XYZ file of C-alpha atoms in Angstrom:
682
model
C 8.656 21.973 -20.469
C 7.109 19.808 -17.731
C 3.795 21.119 -16.458
C 4.993 20.844 -12.871
C 6.949 24.053 -13.265
C 3.644 25.895 -13.105
C 2.350 23.637 -10.326
C 0.359 21.315 -12.603
C 0.696 17.550 -12.234
C -0.677 15.494 -15.107
C 1.574 12.458 -15.584
C 3.077 10.751 -12.550
C 5.515 7.893 -12.028
C 6.439 5.385 -9.343
C 9.782 3.574 -9.130
C 9.451 0.156 -7.556
C 6.572 -2.226 -8.283
C 6.413 -3.872 -4.872
C 3.516 -3.669 -2.439
C 4.089 0.000 -1.622
C 4.912 1.169 -5.130
C 1.985 -0.620 -6.767
C -0.370 0.732 -4.105
C 0.838 4.296 -4.625
C 0.446 3.927 -8.385
C -3.056 2.518 -7.975
C -4.143 5.442 -5.790
C -2.777 7.951 -8.290
C -4.642 6.230 -11.115
C -7.818 6.035 -9.046
C -7.796 9.820 -8.830
C -7.512 10.166 -12.597
C -3.770 10.523 -13.177
C -1.779 8.740 -15.856
C 0.917 6.713 -14.065
C 4.139 5.054 -15.194
C 5.169 2.144 -12.933
C 8.863 1.300 -13.326
C 10.998 -1.589 -12.095
C 14.234 -3.241 -13.175
C 12.836 -6.473 -14.614
C 9.656 -7.185 -16.525
C 8.799 -9.940 -14.052
C 8.824 -7.367 -11.239
C 6.708 -4.957 -13.274
C 4.185 -7.703 -13.997
C 4.104 -8.663 -10.332
C 3.264 -5.055 -9.428
C 0.539 -4.857 -12.051
C -0.817 -8.146 -10.735
C -1.009 -6.669 -7.235
C -3.041 -3.786 -8.626
C -5.319 -6.181 -10.514
C -5.961 -8.175 -7.344
C -6.668 -5.088 -5.225
C -9.039 -3.674 -7.829
C -10.844 -7.014 -8.089
C -11.328 -6.961 -4.324
C -12.666 -3.419 -4.668
C -15.200 -4.554 -7.258
C -16.227 -7.478 -5.057
C -16.791 -5.081 -2.136
C -18.628 -2.666 -4.454
C -16.103 0.106 -3.919
C -15.614 0.222 -7.700
C -17.808 -0.828 -10.585
C -16.141 -3.134 -13.119
C -15.921 -0.211 -15.561
C -14.303 2.030 -12.940
C -11.745 -0.650 -12.064
C -10.934 -1.139 -15.747
C -10.476 2.622 -16.213
C -8.143 2.811 -13.197
C -6.082 -0.109 -14.437
C -5.948 1.459 -17.894
C -4.242 4.546 -16.484
C -1.270 2.517 -15.130
C 1.490 1.680 -17.601
C 4.229 -0.713 -16.491
C 7.704 -0.578 -17.996
C 11.385 -1.246 -17.463
C 12.346 1.649 -19.741
C 13.458 4.612 -17.631
C 13.438 6.820 -20.711
C 9.651 6.979 -20.360
C 10.198 9.205 -17.322
C 11.436 12.094 -19.442
C 8.108 13.940 -19.465
C 6.567 13.024 -16.105
C 5.778 15.779 -13.611
C 6.451 13.907 -10.371
C 8.210 10.639 -9.522
C 7.842 8.746 -6.251
C 10.709 6.372 -5.465
C 9.384 3.364 -3.525
C 12.201 0.802 -3.682
C 13.652 -1.282 -0.843
C 14.745 0.689 2.241
C 18.454 0.592 1.430
C 20.346 3.875 1.169
C 22.761 2.706 -1.541
C 19.910 1.430 -3.717
C 17.930 4.634 -3.251
C 20.944 6.825 -4.022
C 21.434 4.928 -7.277
C 17.761 5.505 -8.142
C 18.042 9.253 -7.571
C 21.230 9.522 -9.630
C 19.453 7.787 -12.465
C 16.303 9.911 -12.086
C 18.460 13.018 -12.237
C 19.706 11.886 -15.627
C 16.430 10.840 -17.265
C 13.813 13.219 -15.824
C 13.028 16.714 -17.026
C 14.606 19.646 -15.210
C 11.363 20.619 -13.473
C 10.195 17.122 -12.475
C 9.611 16.854 -8.732
C 11.441 13.863 -7.250
C 10.019 12.275 -4.099
C 11.181 9.437 -1.890
C 8.873 7.160 0.062
C 11.608 6.440 2.596
C 10.504 5.835 6.161
C 13.895 5.990 7.850
C 16.536 7.656 5.655
C 17.402 11.345 5.428
C 15.728 13.078 2.497
C 18.611 15.550 2.291
C 21.171 12.761 1.790
C 19.155 11.274 -1.051
C 18.664 14.729 -2.572
C 22.428 15.239 -2.570
C 22.707 12.541 -5.237
C 21.003 14.918 -7.703
C 22.149 18.100 -9.404
C 18.991 19.892 -8.246
C 18.295 18.967 -4.595
C 15.734 21.786 -4.431
C 13.269 19.581 -6.345
C 13.607 16.587 -4.002
C 11.377 15.918 -0.999
C 9.974 13.040 1.024
C 6.454 11.694 0.549
C 6.139 8.948 3.144
C 2.980 6.943 2.434
C 1.528 4.430 4.876
C 0.457 0.879 4.159
C -1.813 0.158 2.320
C -1.177 3.325 0.265
C -4.285 2.802 -1.893
C -6.385 2.804 1.299
C -4.486 4.560 4.099
C -5.004 8.340 3.834
C -1.869 9.533 5.666
C 1.213 10.915 3.945
C 4.117 12.679 5.647
C 5.485 15.535 3.536
C 9.183 15.964 4.333
C 11.269 18.761 2.810
C 15.032 18.326 2.720
C 17.507 21.026 3.703
C 17.440 22.564 0.225
C 13.931 21.702 -0.976
C 12.160 24.563 -2.739
C 9.037 25.565 -0.719
C 7.142 25.785 -4.012
C 7.827 22.076 -4.646
C 6.530 21.267 -1.161
C 3.357 23.279 -1.744
C 2.709 21.583 -5.083
C 3.311 18.108 -3.676
C 1.053 18.875 -0.708
C -1.755 20.016 -3.026
C -1.291 16.955 -5.232
C -1.727 14.637 -2.267
C -4.899 16.430 -1.249
C -6.118 15.742 -4.798
C -5.235 12.095 -4.186
C -7.556 12.099 -1.185
C -4.632 11.939 1.238
C -4.264 13.662 4.610
C -0.819 15.296 4.542
C 1.094 16.205 7.680
C 4.415 18.037 7.811
C 7.605 16.535 9.188
C 11.116 17.834 9.417
C 13.865 15.656 7.948
C 14.624 13.758 11.144
C 14.872 10.034 11.962
C 11.476 8.326 11.899
C 9.791 11.548 10.845
C 6.649 11.993 13.013
C 4.663 8.756 13.167
C 7.378 6.099 13.088
C 9.287 8.123 15.653
C 6.757 6.977 18.300
C 5.252 3.916 16.576
C 8.520 1.967 16.225
C 9.431 2.455 19.932
C 5.879 1.274 20.728
C 6.614 -1.983 18.902
C 10.056 -2.231 20.454
C 8.775 -1.658 23.999
C 6.355 -4.546 23.579
C 9.335 -6.806 22.823
C 11.198 -5.427 25.853
C 8.228 -6.274 28.092
C 8.377 -9.818 26.744
C 12.159 -9.972 27.114
C 12.047 -8.753 30.715
C 9.315 -11.204 31.670
C 6.799 -8.506 32.548
C 4.127 -10.291 30.489
C 3.755 -12.856 27.728
C 2.705 -12.125 24.153
C -1.059 -12.808 24.532
C -1.154 -10.517 27.581
C 0.763 -7.709 25.892
C -1.441 -8.040 22.811
C -4.681 -7.892 24.783
C -3.510 -5.051 27.037
C -2.433 -2.938 24.042
C -5.697 -3.542 22.206
C -7.612 -2.418 25.265
C -5.404 0.573 26.072
C -4.986 1.963 22.572
C -8.335 0.860 21.140
C -6.742 -0.978 18.222
C -7.692 -4.139 16.368
C -4.191 -5.631 16.326
C -1.551 -5.559 19.033
C 2.164 -4.913 18.383
C 3.178 -8.539 17.808
C 0.377 -9.263 15.359
C 1.193 -6.029 13.536
C 4.831 -7.068 13.214
C 3.736 -10.430 11.840
C 1.572 -8.713 9.229
C 4.059 -6.054 8.126
C 7.210 -8.127 8.619
C 9.278 -8.629 11.766
C 12.529 -7.745 9.893
C 11.031 -4.358 8.994
C 10.494 -3.607 12.690
C 14.103 -4.584 13.436
C 15.425 -2.450 10.582
C 13.410 0.583 11.709
C 14.454 0.258 15.347
C 18.102 -0.245 14.351
C 18.019 2.925 12.245
C 16.431 4.970 15.043
C 18.851 3.562 17.603
C 21.877 4.470 15.489
C 20.633 8.053 15.134
C 18.943 8.746 18.469
C 20.585 6.544 21.111
C 20.145 3.353 23.089
C 16.533 3.927 24.180
C 15.491 3.609 20.531
C 17.786 0.650 19.766
C 16.119 -2.714 19.100
C 15.522 -5.153 21.926
C 17.756 -8.239 21.783
C 14.658 -10.462 21.592
C 13.571 -8.672 18.390
C 16.844 -9.544 16.662
C 16.545 -13.150 17.896
C 13.065 -13.420 16.400
C 14.264 -12.181 13.023
C 17.083 -14.730 13.044
C 14.563 -17.498 13.738
C 12.637 -16.458 10.590
C 9.419 -17.317 12.444
C 6.461 -15.031 13.144
C 5.647 -14.156 16.735
C 3.499 -16.891 18.371
C 0.193 -15.265 19.334
C -1.677 -18.168 20.920
C -2.499 -18.337 24.619
C -4.755 -16.699 27.184
C -3.979 -13.196 28.463
C -3.300 -12.565 32.144
C -5.435 -9.554 33.044
C -3.594 -9.059 36.336
C -0.618 -7.809 34.306
C -2.564 -5.379 32.068
C -1.834 -2.352 34.266
C 1.943 -2.864 34.128
C 1.869 -3.268 30.343
C -0.373 -0.241 29.901
C 1.857 2.002 32.009
C 5.032 1.117 30.111
C 3.482 1.293 26.643
C 1.805 4.630 27.274
C 4.967 6.087 28.786
C 6.953 5.301 25.648
C 4.399 6.893 23.326
C 3.971 9.943 25.561
C 7.719 10.475 25.910
C 8.557 10.175 22.228
C 5.608 12.291 21.070
C 6.499 15.099 23.473
C 10.215 14.842 22.563
C 9.608 15.100 18.819
C 7.472 18.210 19.320
C 10.165 19.673 21.588
C 12.683 19.124 18.795
C 10.439 20.734 16.162
C 10.096 17.557 14.099
C 6.337 18.089 13.958
C 3.527 19.675 15.926
C 1.311 18.014 18.481
C -1.483 18.241 15.880
C 0.745 16.396 13.383
C 1.426 13.661 15.928
C -2.227 13.148 16.799
C -3.456 13.304 13.201
C -0.712 10.870 12.226
C -1.770 8.406 14.916
C -5.469 8.628 14.114
C -5.167 8.538 10.320
C -1.988 6.546 9.703
C -2.167 4.076 12.595
C -5.956 4.192 13.009
C -5.682 4.780 16.740
C -8.921 6.281 18.080
C -6.922 8.940 19.936
C -3.524 10.485 19.343
C -0.779 10.686 22.000
C -1.625 14.199 23.173
C -5.353 13.560 23.315
C -4.601 10.442 25.381
C -2.454 12.522 27.730
C -5.277 15.020 28.132
C -7.772 12.229 28.862
C -5.529 10.595 31.460
C -4.424 13.901 32.936
C -1.212 15.623 31.955
C 0.225 15.430 35.485
C -0.314 11.659 35.680
C 1.058 11.221 32.160
C 4.164 13.177 33.157
C 4.704 10.828 36.137
C 4.664 7.831 33.821
C 7.161 9.514 31.509
C 9.406 10.445 34.464
C 9.657 6.754 35.352
C 10.835 6.044 31.815
C 13.300 8.937 31.618
C 14.819 7.967 34.964
C 15.237 4.369 33.832
C 16.949 5.395 30.601
C 18.692 8.543 31.871
C 16.847 10.700 29.348
C 15.901 14.369 29.683
C 12.266 15.063 30.491
C 10.548 16.703 27.487
C 10.142 20.383 28.315
C 6.735 20.590 26.669
C 5.288 17.892 28.916
C 7.018 19.149 32.063
C 5.713 22.682 31.525
C 2.135 21.548 30.905
C 2.205 19.299 33.957
C 3.580 22.107 36.145
C 0.905 24.492 34.893
C -1.823 21.918 35.423
C -3.205 22.539 31.956
C -4.139 20.116 29.172
C -2.574 20.389 25.738
C -4.375 22.854 23.471
C -4.793 21.916 19.817
C -4.593 24.480 17.030
C -7.537 23.620 14.827
C -7.201 26.665 12.572
C -3.949 27.613 10.853
C -3.604 31.272 9.924
C -1.136 32.449 7.291
C -0.794 35.930 5.829
C 0.935 36.322 2.481
C 0.774 39.278 0.102
C -2.006 40.824 2.157
C -4.228 37.727 2.003
C -5.000 35.845 5.225
C -5.683 32.156 4.646
C -7.516 30.463 7.507
C -7.210 26.693 7.133
C -9.453 24.436 9.194
C -7.176 21.708 10.502
C -9.273 18.678 11.493
C -8.502 16.637 8.371
C -9.110 13.265 9.989
C -12.667 14.448 10.805
C -13.077 16.111 7.397
C -12.905 19.444 9.267
C -16.326 18.843 10.823
C -17.476 21.849 12.803
C -17.537 21.490 16.590
C -17.532 24.042 19.411
C -13.759 24.332 19.605
C -13.253 24.657 15.859
C -15.970 27.285 15.479
C -14.484 29.226 18.404
C -10.969 29.133 16.969
C -12.206 30.049 13.485
C -14.133 32.999 14.906
C -11.042 34.237 16.770
C -8.812 33.838 13.707
C -11.372 35.487 11.432
C -11.871 38.524 13.670
C -8.095 38.926 14.035
C -7.668 38.881 10.259
C -10.610 41.223 9.692
C -9.115 43.759 12.101
C -5.536 43.464 10.814
C -4.702 46.522 8.664
C -2.136 44.446 6.746
C -4.877 42.081 5.517
C -6.837 43.073 2.418
C -8.699 39.802 1.905
C -9.516 36.558 3.721
C -9.615 32.986 2.398
C -11.263 30.131 4.307
C -9.920 26.698 3.362
C -9.956 23.127 4.629
C -6.992 20.832 5.296
C -6.876 17.315 3.892
C -9.152 15.761 1.294
C -12.129 18.105 1.655
C -13.433 21.510 2.693
C -15.872 20.908 5.580
C -18.042 17.829 6.089
C -20.761 19.652 8.015
C -21.166 19.825 11.769
C -19.830 17.189 14.156
C -22.765 14.774 14.472
C -21.438 13.318 17.738
C -22.004 16.687 19.432
C -25.677 16.646 18.463
C -26.253 13.040 19.521
C -24.464 13.536 22.838
C -26.628 16.517 23.772
C -29.828 14.907 22.550
C -29.143 11.923 24.798
C -28.379 14.239 27.718
C -31.477 16.350 26.946
C -29.284 19.463 26.820
C -30.706 20.906 23.627
C -29.809 24.378 24.882
C -26.187 23.541 24.081
C -27.136 22.738 20.490
C -28.948 26.074 20.281
C -25.952 27.938 21.770
C -23.567 26.249 19.340
C -25.781 27.113 16.380
C -26.163 30.706 17.558
C -22.377 31.012 17.752
C -22.194 29.656 14.213
C -24.743 32.241 13.032
C -22.750 35.037 14.637
C -19.595 33.919 12.861
C -21.304 33.541 9.486
C -22.978 36.929 9.828
C -19.577 38.483 10.606
C -18.114 36.819 7.514
C -20.941 38.062 5.321
C -20.763 41.646 6.628
C -16.961 41.874 6.572
C -15.770 44.980 4.688
C -12.907 42.922 3.262
C -13.541 40.277 0.593
C -13.932 36.769 2.021
C -13.564 33.769 -0.301
C -14.302 30.102 0.377
C -11.640 27.879 -1.211
C -13.595 24.680 -1.755
C -12.030 21.363 -2.670
C -13.075 17.775 -2.157
C -16.222 17.084 -0.162
C -18.419 19.833 1.323
C -21.545 18.968 3.274
C -24.233 20.739 5.291
C -22.728 23.250 7.671
C -19.612 23.466 5.528
C -21.689 24.532 2.534
C -23.566 26.971 4.740
C -20.288 28.520 5.881
C -19.180 28.820 2.260
C -22.479 30.503 1.324
C -21.801 33.196 3.922
C -18.540 34.077 2.149
C -18.643 36.734 -0.546
C -17.538 34.249 -3.173
C -17.118 30.500 -3.445
C -14.312 29.254 -5.693
C -14.319 25.486 -6.069
C -12.102 22.851 -7.604
C -13.984 21.222 -10.448
C -13.464 17.949 -8.578
C -15.338 19.272 -5.526
C -18.750 17.839 -4.596
C -21.314 19.405 -2.281
C -24.646 18.609 -0.694
C -27.224 19.423 1.971
C -27.778 15.992 3.588
C -29.730 17.253 6.615
C -33.297 16.163 5.772
C -31.953 12.644 5.289
C -30.799 12.595 8.916
C -33.918 14.140 10.425
C -32.993 17.840 10.644
C -32.865 20.900 8.383
C -29.928 23.154 7.422
C -29.713 25.451 10.447
C -26.753 27.711 9.687
C -28.422 29.765 6.984
C -28.837 26.979 4.437
C -32.562 27.589 4.013
C -31.952 31.312 3.521
C -28.688 32.023 1.745
C -29.263 29.189 -0.738
C -32.512 30.805 -1.870
C -30.725 34.084 -2.452
C -28.324 32.339 -4.831
C -30.535 29.885 -6.748
C -34.157 30.789 -5.967
C -36.901 28.962 -4.043
C -37.413 26.026 -6.416
C -33.804 24.920 -6.662
C -33.211 25.616 -2.960
C -36.039 23.219 -2.094
C -34.690 20.683 -4.597
C -31.239 20.777 -3.003
C -32.498 20.616 0.595
C -35.333 18.128 0.009
C -33.273 15.616 -1.983
C -29.778 16.034 -0.541
C -28.621 15.941 -4.164
C -24.842 15.638 -4.430
C -23.670 18.273 -6.906
C -20.394 18.430 -8.727
C -18.803 21.872 -8.635
C -19.439 22.391 -12.354
C -23.193 21.912 -11.967
C -23.177 24.043 -8.813
C -21.531 26.839 -10.813
C -24.076 26.536 -13.623
C -27.004 27.129 -11.243
C -25.186 29.873 -9.316
C -24.605 28.027 -6.058
C -20.848 28.576 -6.371
C -19.146 31.388 -8.248
C -16.473 29.447 -10.118
C -15.394 25.848 -10.722
C -11.810 25.521 -11.947
C -9.202 22.757 -12.369
C -7.362 21.974 -9.109
C -4.123 23.504 -10.370
C -5.951 26.790 -11.071
C -7.743 26.951 -7.729
C -5.358 29.263 -5.879
C -5.078 31.614 -8.844
C -8.885 31.822 -9.066
C -9.103 32.485 -5.328
C -6.677 35.395 -5.647
C -8.749 36.816 -8.516
C -11.885 36.525 -6.379
C -10.189 38.443 -3.577
C -9.178 41.104 -6.077
C -12.818 41.484 -7.177
C -13.778 42.717 -3.701
C -16.707 41.912 -1.391
C -20.272 41.197 -2.508
C -22.910 43.200 -0.710
C -26.160 41.801 -2.114
C -27.081 38.445 -3.599
C -29.790 37.924 -6.197
C -30.776 34.504 -7.555
C -29.042 33.537 -10.777
C -31.188 32.811 -13.809
C -32.197 29.151 -13.766
C -30.498 27.351 -16.674
C -32.649 25.432 -19.108
C -31.303 22.147 -17.754
C -32.795 22.833 -14.301
C -36.030 24.681 -15.074
C -38.264 21.640 -14.762
C -36.760 20.842 -11.355
C -37.141 24.451 -10.209
C -40.782 24.477 -11.316
C -41.628 21.124 -9.722
C -40.149 21.975 -6.337
C -41.252 25.600 -6.445
C -44.903 24.723 -7.089
C -45.377 21.933 -4.523
C -44.984 21.746 -0.775
C -42.993 19.105 1.097
C -45.931 16.798 1.822
C -47.078 16.693 -1.798
C -43.565 15.952 -2.996
C -42.854 13.308 -0.373
C -46.132 11.526 -0.928
C -45.649 11.517 -4.702
C -48.709 13.650 -5.424
C -46.867 15.885 -7.898
C -47.311 14.857 -11.523
C -43.971 14.406 -13.275
C -45.282 12.635 -16.336
C -42.627 10.519 -17.999
C -39.718 12.740 -16.960
C -37.206 10.276 -15.483
C -35.064 12.974 -13.837
C -38.065 14.433 -12.004
C -39.211 10.975 -10.988
C -35.769 10.214 -9.576
C -35.801 13.470 -7.595
C -39.237 12.663 -6.117
C -38.034 9.186 -5.136
C -35.186 10.760 -3.140
C -37.633 13.025 -1.306
C -39.582 9.936 -0.268
C -36.680 8.728 1.889
C -36.332 11.951 3.890
C -37.723 12.841 7.329
C -41.254 14.324 7.051
C -40.961 16.894 9.850
C -37.559 18.070 8.631
C -38.892 18.435 5.071
C -41.940 20.364 6.236
C -39.969 22.794 8.388
C -37.251 23.263 5.761
C -39.883 24.008 3.116
C -41.645 26.541 5.321
C -38.370 28.277 6.156
C -37.346 28.489 2.500
C -40.723 29.782 1.339
C -41.370 32.223 4.178
C -37.838 33.572 4.263
C -37.527 34.205 0.533
C -39.297 37.572 0.627
C -38.053 38.685 4.041
C -34.816 40.406 5.043
C -32.054 37.873 5.505
C -31.761 38.603 9.223
C -35.412 37.688 9.754
C -35.066 34.461 7.815
C -32.012 33.481 9.856
C -33.904 34.257 13.060
C -36.673 31.878 11.950
C -34.106 29.100 11.442
C -32.939 29.494 15.028
C -36.495 29.580 16.396
C -37.232 26.023 15.225
C -34.019 24.360 16.428
C -35.413 22.989 19.683
C -38.480 21.743 17.827
C -36.537 19.783 15.226
C -33.935 18.347 17.634
C -36.754 17.155 19.923
C -38.186 14.851 17.275
C -37.848 11.091 17.128
C -36.733 11.396 13.524
C -33.805 13.688 14.363
C -32.427 11.281 16.952
C -33.047 8.319 14.665
C -31.322 9.965 11.711
C -28.337 11.319 13.596
C -27.694 8.289 15.809
C -27.882 5.743 12.963
C -25.730 7.724 10.519
C -23.247 5.447 8.781
C -24.740 2.305 10.340
C -28.140 1.766 8.758
C -30.933 3.500 6.898
C -33.016 5.469 9.424
C -36.676 4.634 9.989
C -38.545 7.936 10.076
C -41.946 8.061 11.790
C -42.875 11.667 11.052
C -42.668 12.764 14.670
């Protein structure tokens, strides 16, 4: 029996060894899965494997992978022309040419050779999933997984159930893609799904502007780069991805949705010429405004229409644009920034020109004079368990004012709901929570409005205290990356259940601050003073298994067992008092070193570690951290250890203005991701 019947994916397959198929296979192998890559001819299989080899070599050259890592990834991909090797795979992704007849033949064949419980997925970007599923005897196991180019690098995937797809198959495929480091969004089985529904008309409108003589190609390119904040304009993008692909996509949308979506005549002419779009020339800035108005109107109209139709949510549309297209802002965020009323006027010009109905969603918001509101926390109640999922996957669910406010509202609603017996806090996308939103801190430090940082942190403390004191069990479901404030939120939950692939860290002292949401207090109550100082002073990145061994998390389980372990943790009930776990033998030297020395002694290398390489490595890490942050963090950990938790938390809040007023805090936060900060100890 295939493991996928129980939700486990171990061996995966990809049909089609072209650019998309080889990229999908590479990503699967990168995340540790065994992958079968299938094509009709050995020459095509070898071409696909060659693409993977080239991409991995580039990764080694850019130091994304070590040579050994690249070799291990490549070793997990097996190329073949023998479809019989698909008999025991758990999931297959079809990634052949976008031709319905070809894809139908693939699914008929997969239905014959695959096990009864194998999940079958199509990477189609324009065909109906339900029609492809109809070629199989079990359409309930078929769904769409639409990856974006380059699939080994681009994090977006649209998860598209067909009319008869089993919800359990959707849930398993969604979880698998989170394991792959993808950011899934949901789409109904409609033409273009979510992202291509507005992206293809964006390309097509650029051609119409050219065709109508509104502006030339260099002008349209420059205006779009400026307006949408992108590195490539529509014509350059078509050259890179293939002008015929743009024509095919627009033709498909036009046939399904009407003449507005149909391809411009000039697009078909360009494909017939077999030439790329000519990009040379100087832009005419006097025509930027006209280009901007038309291009924005198309995106705004289509995005609002697809939400009206229930194809996806406004969050799906914006996440899709930011992650899949790498636009700095999604359509609805752009409408909010420009003003919904003004955006509606631009759309009205378009709908009048094309005799289209005005999207009700946009018309209602404009009439009310209100911006679009984004749902950053999804709440679902099933079998008495409320799961609150933080939904900022493109920002790794980083905590900002709006997210904390929505999480607080959702948490209090669940806590007060008599139908809820337990609460789970989870993160959407590839990780749990990547700390607080650094941009918020930097913005307020520049504006000298540190009171807003204090207010935000106080609100966070109130939420975490409510979580900790909740009479119902609260469990953190941790997967992927968890940093800083995300780890602090998890520590306030009664139990932390982590995927054994999860990693976690307190990076704060490396960016000039200290953990201010209980990290200096609740950590001590789980692992003791020595290991708490080790974690905070070094920013050590822990795997979930090691975190479980020292007592920082309660359980580390395989990804496919995560939800089961979470349910068991809910069943165990709330935890009312935390006592430090016994330090394992493997960590006793670290606990002693950090427990016996203060921050200055450790940072200046005054502690004697003898010839212990692990201790020496830990001290070296401390040497790169901010002196003031280390000193304050150490004092908070030591002084709070013997005090009631409430008093220790109060002390954390008391030093916020002090730490955020330092040179080192601004240096660390403002240079994050750009260069190593230069700390001055003030």
